[in-house]
Short mmCIF file of C-alpha atoms and ligand atoms in Angstrom, two decimals:
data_model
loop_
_atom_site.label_atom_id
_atom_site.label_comp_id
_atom_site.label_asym_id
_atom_site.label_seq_id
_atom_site.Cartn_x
_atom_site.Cartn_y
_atom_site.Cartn_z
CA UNK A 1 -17.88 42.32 -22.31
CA UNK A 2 -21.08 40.30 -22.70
CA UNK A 3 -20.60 37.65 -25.66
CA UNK A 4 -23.11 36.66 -27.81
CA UNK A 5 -21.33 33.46 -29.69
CA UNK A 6 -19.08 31.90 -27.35
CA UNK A 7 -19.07 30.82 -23.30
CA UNK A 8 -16.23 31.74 -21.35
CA UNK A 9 -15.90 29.28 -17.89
CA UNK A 10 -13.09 29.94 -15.08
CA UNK A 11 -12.56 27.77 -12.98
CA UNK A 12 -9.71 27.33 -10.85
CA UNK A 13 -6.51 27.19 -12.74
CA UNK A 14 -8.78 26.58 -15.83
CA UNK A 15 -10.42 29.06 -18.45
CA UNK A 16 -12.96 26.95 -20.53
CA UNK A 17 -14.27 28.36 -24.07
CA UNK A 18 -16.78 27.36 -25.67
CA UNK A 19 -18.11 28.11 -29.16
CA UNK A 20 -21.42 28.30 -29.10
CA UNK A 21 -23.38 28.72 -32.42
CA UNK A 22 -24.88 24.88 -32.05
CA UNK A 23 -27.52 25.80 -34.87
CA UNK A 24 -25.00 26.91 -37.17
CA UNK A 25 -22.48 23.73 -35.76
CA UNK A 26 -20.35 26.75 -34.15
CA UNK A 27 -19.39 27.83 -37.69
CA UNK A 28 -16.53 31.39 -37.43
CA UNK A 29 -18.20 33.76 -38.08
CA UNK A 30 -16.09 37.58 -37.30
CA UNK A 31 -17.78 38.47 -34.49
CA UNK A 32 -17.41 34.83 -32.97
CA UNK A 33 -13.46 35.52 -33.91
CA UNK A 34 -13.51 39.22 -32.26
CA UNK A 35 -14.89 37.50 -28.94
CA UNK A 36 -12.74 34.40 -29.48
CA UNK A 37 -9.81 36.92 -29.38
CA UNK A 38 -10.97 39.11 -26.22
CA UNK A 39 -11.77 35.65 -24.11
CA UNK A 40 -8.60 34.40 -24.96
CA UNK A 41 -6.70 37.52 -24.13
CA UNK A 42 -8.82 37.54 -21.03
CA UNK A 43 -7.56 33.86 -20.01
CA UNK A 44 -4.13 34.58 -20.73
CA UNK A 45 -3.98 37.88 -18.66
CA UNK A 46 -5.48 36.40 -15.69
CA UNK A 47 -2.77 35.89 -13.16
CA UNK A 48 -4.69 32.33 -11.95
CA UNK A 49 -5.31 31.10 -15.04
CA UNK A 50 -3.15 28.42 -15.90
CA UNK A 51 -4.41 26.79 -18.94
CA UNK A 52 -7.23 27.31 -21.33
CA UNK A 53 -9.59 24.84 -22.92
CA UNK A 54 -11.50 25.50 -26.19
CA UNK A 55 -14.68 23.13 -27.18
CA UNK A 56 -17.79 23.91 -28.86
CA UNK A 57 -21.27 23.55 -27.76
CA UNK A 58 -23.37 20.64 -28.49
CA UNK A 59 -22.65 16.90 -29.53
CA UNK A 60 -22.13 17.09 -32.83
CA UNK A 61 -19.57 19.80 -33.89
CA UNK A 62 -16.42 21.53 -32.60
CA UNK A 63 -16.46 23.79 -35.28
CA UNK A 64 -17.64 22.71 -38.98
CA UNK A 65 -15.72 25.72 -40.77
CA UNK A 66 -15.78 29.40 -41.09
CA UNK A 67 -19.34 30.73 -41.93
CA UNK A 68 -19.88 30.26 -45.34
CA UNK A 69 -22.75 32.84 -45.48
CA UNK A 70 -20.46 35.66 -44.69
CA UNK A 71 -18.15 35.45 -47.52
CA UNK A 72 -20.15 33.94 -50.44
CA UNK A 73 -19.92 37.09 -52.19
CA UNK A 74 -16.49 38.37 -51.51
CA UNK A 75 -13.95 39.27 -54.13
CA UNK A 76 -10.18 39.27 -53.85
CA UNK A 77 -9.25 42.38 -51.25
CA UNK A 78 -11.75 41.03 -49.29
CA UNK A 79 -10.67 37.58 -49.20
CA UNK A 80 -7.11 38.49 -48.45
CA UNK A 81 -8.40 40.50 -45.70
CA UNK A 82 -10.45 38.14 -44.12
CA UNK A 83 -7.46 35.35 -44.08
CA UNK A 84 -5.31 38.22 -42.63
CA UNK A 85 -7.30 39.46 -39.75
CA UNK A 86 -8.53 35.93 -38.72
CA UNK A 87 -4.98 34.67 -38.32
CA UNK A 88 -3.86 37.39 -36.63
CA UNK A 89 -6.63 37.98 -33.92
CA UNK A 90 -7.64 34.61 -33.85
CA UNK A 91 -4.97 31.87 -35.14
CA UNK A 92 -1.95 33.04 -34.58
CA UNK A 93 -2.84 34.85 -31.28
CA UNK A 94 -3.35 31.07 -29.85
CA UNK A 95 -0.02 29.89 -31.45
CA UNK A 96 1.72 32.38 -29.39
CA UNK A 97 -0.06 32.78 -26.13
CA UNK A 98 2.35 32.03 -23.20
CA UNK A 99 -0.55 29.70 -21.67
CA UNK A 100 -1.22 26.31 -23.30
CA UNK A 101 -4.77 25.76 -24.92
CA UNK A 102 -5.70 22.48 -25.44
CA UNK A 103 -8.49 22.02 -27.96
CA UNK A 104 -11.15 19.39 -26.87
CA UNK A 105 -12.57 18.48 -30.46
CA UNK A 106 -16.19 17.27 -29.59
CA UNK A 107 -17.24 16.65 -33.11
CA UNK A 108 -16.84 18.02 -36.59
CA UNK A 109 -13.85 20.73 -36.84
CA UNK A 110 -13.76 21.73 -41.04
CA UNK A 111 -11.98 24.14 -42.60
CA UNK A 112 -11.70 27.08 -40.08
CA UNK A 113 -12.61 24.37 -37.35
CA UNK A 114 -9.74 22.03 -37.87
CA UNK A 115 -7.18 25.16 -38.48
CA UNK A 116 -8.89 26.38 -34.91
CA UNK A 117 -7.46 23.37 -33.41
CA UNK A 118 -4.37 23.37 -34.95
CA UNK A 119 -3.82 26.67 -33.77
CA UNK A 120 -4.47 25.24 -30.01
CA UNK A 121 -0.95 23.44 -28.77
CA UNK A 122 -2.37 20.03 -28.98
CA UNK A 123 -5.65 18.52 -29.51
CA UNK A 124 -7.76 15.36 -27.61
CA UNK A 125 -10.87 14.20 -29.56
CA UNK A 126 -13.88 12.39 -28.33
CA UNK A 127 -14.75 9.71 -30.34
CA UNK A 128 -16.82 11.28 -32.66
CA UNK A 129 -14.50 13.75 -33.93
CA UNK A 130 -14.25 14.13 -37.85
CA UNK A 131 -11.62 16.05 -39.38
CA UNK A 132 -10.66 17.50 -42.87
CA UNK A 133 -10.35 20.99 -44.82
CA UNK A 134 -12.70 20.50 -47.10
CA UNK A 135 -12.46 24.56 -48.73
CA UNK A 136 -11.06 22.80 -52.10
CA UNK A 137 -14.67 21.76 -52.52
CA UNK A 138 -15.59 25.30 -52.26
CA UNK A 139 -13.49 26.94 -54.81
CA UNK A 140 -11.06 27.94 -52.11
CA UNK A 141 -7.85 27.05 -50.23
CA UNK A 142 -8.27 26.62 -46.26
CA UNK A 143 -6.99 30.79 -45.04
CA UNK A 144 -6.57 30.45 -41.87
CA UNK A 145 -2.88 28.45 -41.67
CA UNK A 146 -4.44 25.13 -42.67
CA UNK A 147 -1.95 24.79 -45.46
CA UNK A 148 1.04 25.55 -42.98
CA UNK A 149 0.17 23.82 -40.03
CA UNK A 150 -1.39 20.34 -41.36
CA UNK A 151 1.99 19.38 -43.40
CA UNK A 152 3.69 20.42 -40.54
CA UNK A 153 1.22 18.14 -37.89
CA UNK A 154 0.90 15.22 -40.52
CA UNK A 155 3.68 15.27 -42.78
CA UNK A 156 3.50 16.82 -46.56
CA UNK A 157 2.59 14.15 -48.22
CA UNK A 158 -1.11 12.89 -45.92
CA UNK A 159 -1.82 16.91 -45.58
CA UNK A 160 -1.82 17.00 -49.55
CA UNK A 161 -3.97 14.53 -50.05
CA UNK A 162 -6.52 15.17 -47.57
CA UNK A 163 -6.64 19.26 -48.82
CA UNK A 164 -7.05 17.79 -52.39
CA UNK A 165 -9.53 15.13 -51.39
CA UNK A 166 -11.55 18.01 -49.47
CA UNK A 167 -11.73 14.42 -47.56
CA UNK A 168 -12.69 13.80 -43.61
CA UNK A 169 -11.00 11.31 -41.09
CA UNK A 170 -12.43 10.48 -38.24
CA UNK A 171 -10.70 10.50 -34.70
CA UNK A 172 -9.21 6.96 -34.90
CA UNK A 173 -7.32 8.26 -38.42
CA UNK A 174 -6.20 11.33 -36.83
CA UNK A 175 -4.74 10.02 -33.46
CA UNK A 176 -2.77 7.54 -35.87
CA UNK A 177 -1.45 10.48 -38.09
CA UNK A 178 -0.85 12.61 -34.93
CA UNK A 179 -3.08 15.26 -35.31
CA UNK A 180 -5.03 14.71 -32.13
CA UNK A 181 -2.96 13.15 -28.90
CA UNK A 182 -5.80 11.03 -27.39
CA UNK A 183 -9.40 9.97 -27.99
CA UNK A 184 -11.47 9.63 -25.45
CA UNK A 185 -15.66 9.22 -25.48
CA UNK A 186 -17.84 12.03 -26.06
CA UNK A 187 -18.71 12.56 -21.35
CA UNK A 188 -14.64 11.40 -21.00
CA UNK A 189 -13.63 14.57 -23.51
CA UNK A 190 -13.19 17.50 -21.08
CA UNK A 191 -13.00 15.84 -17.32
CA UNK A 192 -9.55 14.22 -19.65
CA UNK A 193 -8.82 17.35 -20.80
CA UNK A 194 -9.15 18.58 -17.30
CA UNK A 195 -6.78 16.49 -15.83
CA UNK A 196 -3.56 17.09 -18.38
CA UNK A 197 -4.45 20.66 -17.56
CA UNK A 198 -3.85 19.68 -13.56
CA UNK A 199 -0.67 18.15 -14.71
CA UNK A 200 0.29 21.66 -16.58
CA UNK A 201 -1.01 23.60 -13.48
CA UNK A 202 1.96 21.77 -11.41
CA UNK A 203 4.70 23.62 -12.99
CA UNK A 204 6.69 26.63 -13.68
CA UNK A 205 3.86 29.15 -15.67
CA UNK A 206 7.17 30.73 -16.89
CA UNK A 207 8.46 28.08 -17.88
CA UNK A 208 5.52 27.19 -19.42
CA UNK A 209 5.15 30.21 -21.59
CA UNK A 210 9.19 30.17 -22.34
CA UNK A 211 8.87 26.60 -23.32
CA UNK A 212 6.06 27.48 -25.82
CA UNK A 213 7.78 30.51 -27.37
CA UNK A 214 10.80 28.01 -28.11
CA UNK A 215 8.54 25.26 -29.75
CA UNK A 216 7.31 27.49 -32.32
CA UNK A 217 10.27 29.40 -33.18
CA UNK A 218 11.26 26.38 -34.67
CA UNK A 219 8.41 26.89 -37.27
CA UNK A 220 9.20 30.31 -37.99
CA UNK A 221 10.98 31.36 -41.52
CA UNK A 222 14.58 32.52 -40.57
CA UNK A 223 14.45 32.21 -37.51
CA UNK A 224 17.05 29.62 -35.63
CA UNK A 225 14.84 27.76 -33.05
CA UNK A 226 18.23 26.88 -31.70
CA UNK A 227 19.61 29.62 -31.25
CA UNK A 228 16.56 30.56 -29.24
CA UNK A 229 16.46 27.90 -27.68
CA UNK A 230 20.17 28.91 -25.84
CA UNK A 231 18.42 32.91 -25.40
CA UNK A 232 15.72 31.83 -23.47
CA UNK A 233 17.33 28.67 -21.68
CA UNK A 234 19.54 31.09 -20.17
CA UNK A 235 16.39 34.11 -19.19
CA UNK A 236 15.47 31.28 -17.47
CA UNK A 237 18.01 31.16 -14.56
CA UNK A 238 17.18 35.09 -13.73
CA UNK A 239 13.26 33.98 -12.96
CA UNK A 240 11.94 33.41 -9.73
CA UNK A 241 10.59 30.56 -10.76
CA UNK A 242 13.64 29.52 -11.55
CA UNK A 243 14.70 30.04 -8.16
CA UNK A 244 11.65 28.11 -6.30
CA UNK A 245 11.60 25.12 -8.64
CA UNK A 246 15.38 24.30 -7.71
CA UNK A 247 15.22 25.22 -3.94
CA UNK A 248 11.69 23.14 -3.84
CA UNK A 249 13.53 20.28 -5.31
CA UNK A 250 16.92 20.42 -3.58
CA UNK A 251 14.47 20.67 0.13
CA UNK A 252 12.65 17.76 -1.31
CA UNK A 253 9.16 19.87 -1.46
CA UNK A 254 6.51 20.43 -3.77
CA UNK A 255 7.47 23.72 -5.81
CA UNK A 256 4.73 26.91 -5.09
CA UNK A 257 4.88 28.56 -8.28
CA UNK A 258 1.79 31.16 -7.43
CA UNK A 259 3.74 33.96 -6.63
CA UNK A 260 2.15 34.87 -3.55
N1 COA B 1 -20.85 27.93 -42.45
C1 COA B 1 -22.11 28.35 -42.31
N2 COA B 1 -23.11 27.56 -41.90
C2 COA B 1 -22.80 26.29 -41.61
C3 COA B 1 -21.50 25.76 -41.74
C4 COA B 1 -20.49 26.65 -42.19
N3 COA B 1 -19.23 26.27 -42.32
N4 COA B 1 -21.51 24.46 -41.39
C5 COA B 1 -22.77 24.16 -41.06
N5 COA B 1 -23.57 25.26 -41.19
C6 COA B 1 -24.99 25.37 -40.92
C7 COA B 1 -25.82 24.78 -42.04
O1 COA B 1 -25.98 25.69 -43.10
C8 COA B 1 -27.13 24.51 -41.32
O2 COA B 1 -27.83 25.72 -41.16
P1 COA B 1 -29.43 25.80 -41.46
O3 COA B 1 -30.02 24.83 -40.48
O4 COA B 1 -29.75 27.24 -41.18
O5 COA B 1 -29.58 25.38 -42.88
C9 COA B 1 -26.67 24.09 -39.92
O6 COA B 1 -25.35 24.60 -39.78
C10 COA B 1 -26.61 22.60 -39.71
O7 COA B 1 -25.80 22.02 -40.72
P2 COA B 1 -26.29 20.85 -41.71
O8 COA B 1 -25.48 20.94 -42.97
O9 COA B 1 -27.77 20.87 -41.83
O10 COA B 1 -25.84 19.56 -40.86
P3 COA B 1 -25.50 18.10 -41.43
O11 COA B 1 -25.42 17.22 -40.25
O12 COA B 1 -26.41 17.75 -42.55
O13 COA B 1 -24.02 18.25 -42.08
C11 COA B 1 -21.71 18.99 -42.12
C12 COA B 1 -22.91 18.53 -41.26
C13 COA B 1 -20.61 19.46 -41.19
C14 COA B 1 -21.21 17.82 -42.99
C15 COA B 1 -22.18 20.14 -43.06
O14 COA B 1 -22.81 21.12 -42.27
C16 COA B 1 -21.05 20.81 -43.82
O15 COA B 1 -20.54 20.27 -44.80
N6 COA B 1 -20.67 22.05 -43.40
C17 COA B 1 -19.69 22.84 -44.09
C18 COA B 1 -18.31 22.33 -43.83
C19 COA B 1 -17.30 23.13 -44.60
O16 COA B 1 -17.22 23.10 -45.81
N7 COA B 1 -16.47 23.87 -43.86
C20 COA B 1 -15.40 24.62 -44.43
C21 COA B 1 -15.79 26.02 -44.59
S1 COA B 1 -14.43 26.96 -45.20
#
């Protein structure tokens, strides 16, 4: 497939997407979603990919929002059903791929933008990074899990206020609230990136994925993240991964998780 909104970069044990609607500072619109979805399903089926990083082009946005323009005139089914089919092809697809994505936000991420990251499993800004959900100033609430996932990032009581505030923080504010891990300058942003994706690359891609699926069933409505937790602790022991990350240790060698 040939995509017209977004780069798609493999490299190694890295898949590298990039949003890339600079003019428009990478706003969502659906067909940057649709090809969103297929790279990312892409990434995750390829057997050397180990970790995926999503950016946007340009030095001034990740990504300021969903497009505007494309649902000014929408009434209620269609607003429903654009919240509905962006968080499942797009949003929470990410949540629940089995490889990490680690969102390198390189400048503005709004609305859609900042929900795109929080979708990712963690976040690094450069130092330029602002960050809010401004859709209150729109006449909207953010639709794309940015009422779940920023209480649950933040805590209730800073995600209120910056939804009601339709308010921005910049990078320093958000690695003190949590919301991005590091902040590095605007050239450090992916080579960083880069290397806590070498780190990931080092161990069990089962694991990986099994350790994922246990982190967010803890965020699901009834379900009992420990309970799952005990499920897939024990799946783990049948896995030949399982099997060459003990042996590796116990003859004092580095652990060959590729399969081959
Ligand atoms: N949807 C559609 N187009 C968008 C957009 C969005 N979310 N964000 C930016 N753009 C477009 C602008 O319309 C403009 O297009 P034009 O050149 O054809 O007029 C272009 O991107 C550049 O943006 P501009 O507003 O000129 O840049 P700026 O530096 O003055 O301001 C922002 C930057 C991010 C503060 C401003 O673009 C903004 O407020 N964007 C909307 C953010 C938002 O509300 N997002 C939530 C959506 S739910």
């Amino acid at each position: 497939m040939g995509y017209r909104a977004i780069l798609f970069e493999a490299n190694k044990h890295i898949a590298t997407i990039t949003v890339n609607r600079p003019q428009k500072l990478n706003a969502l619109n659906i067909e940057t979603i649709k090809e969103l979805h297929h790279a990312l399903k892409k990434a995750n089926e390829n057997k050397k990919t180990k970790v995926i990083i999503l950016t946007g082009s340009g030095d001034k946005a990740f990504v300021a929002g969903a497009d505007i323009s494309e649902f000014a005139d929408f009434n209620e089914k269609q607003g429903k059903q654009l919240a509905a089919q962006g968080q499942e092809l797009l949003f929470n697809f990410i949540e629940n791929l089995s490889k990490p994505v680690i969102a390198a936000v390189n400048g503005f991420a709004l609305g859609g933008g900042l929900e795109l990251a929080m979708a990712c499993h963690f976040r690094v800004a450069s130092d330029n990074a602002k960050m809010g959900l401004p859709e209150v100033s729109l006449g909207v609430i953010p639709g794309y899990g940015g009422t779940q996932r920023l209480p649950q990032l933040i805590g209730k009581g800073r995600a209120m206020e910056l939804i009601l505030t339709a308010g921005m923080i910049d990078a320093k504010q958000a690695l003190a609230y949590g919301l991005v891990n590091h902040v590095t300058t605007q050239e450090e942003l992916l080579p960083f990136c880069e290397k806590i994706a070498d780190k990931i690359a080092n161990n069990s891609p089962v694991a990986i994925g099994t350790a994922i699926k246990a982190i967010n069933a803890g965020f699901k409505a009834g379900v009992n993240g420990y309970a799952v937790e005990i499920d897939l602790f024990g799946k783990s022991f049948e896995t030949d991964d399982f099997a060459e990350g003990t042996s590796a240790f116990l003859e004092k060698r580095k652990a060959d998780f590729s399969g081959d």
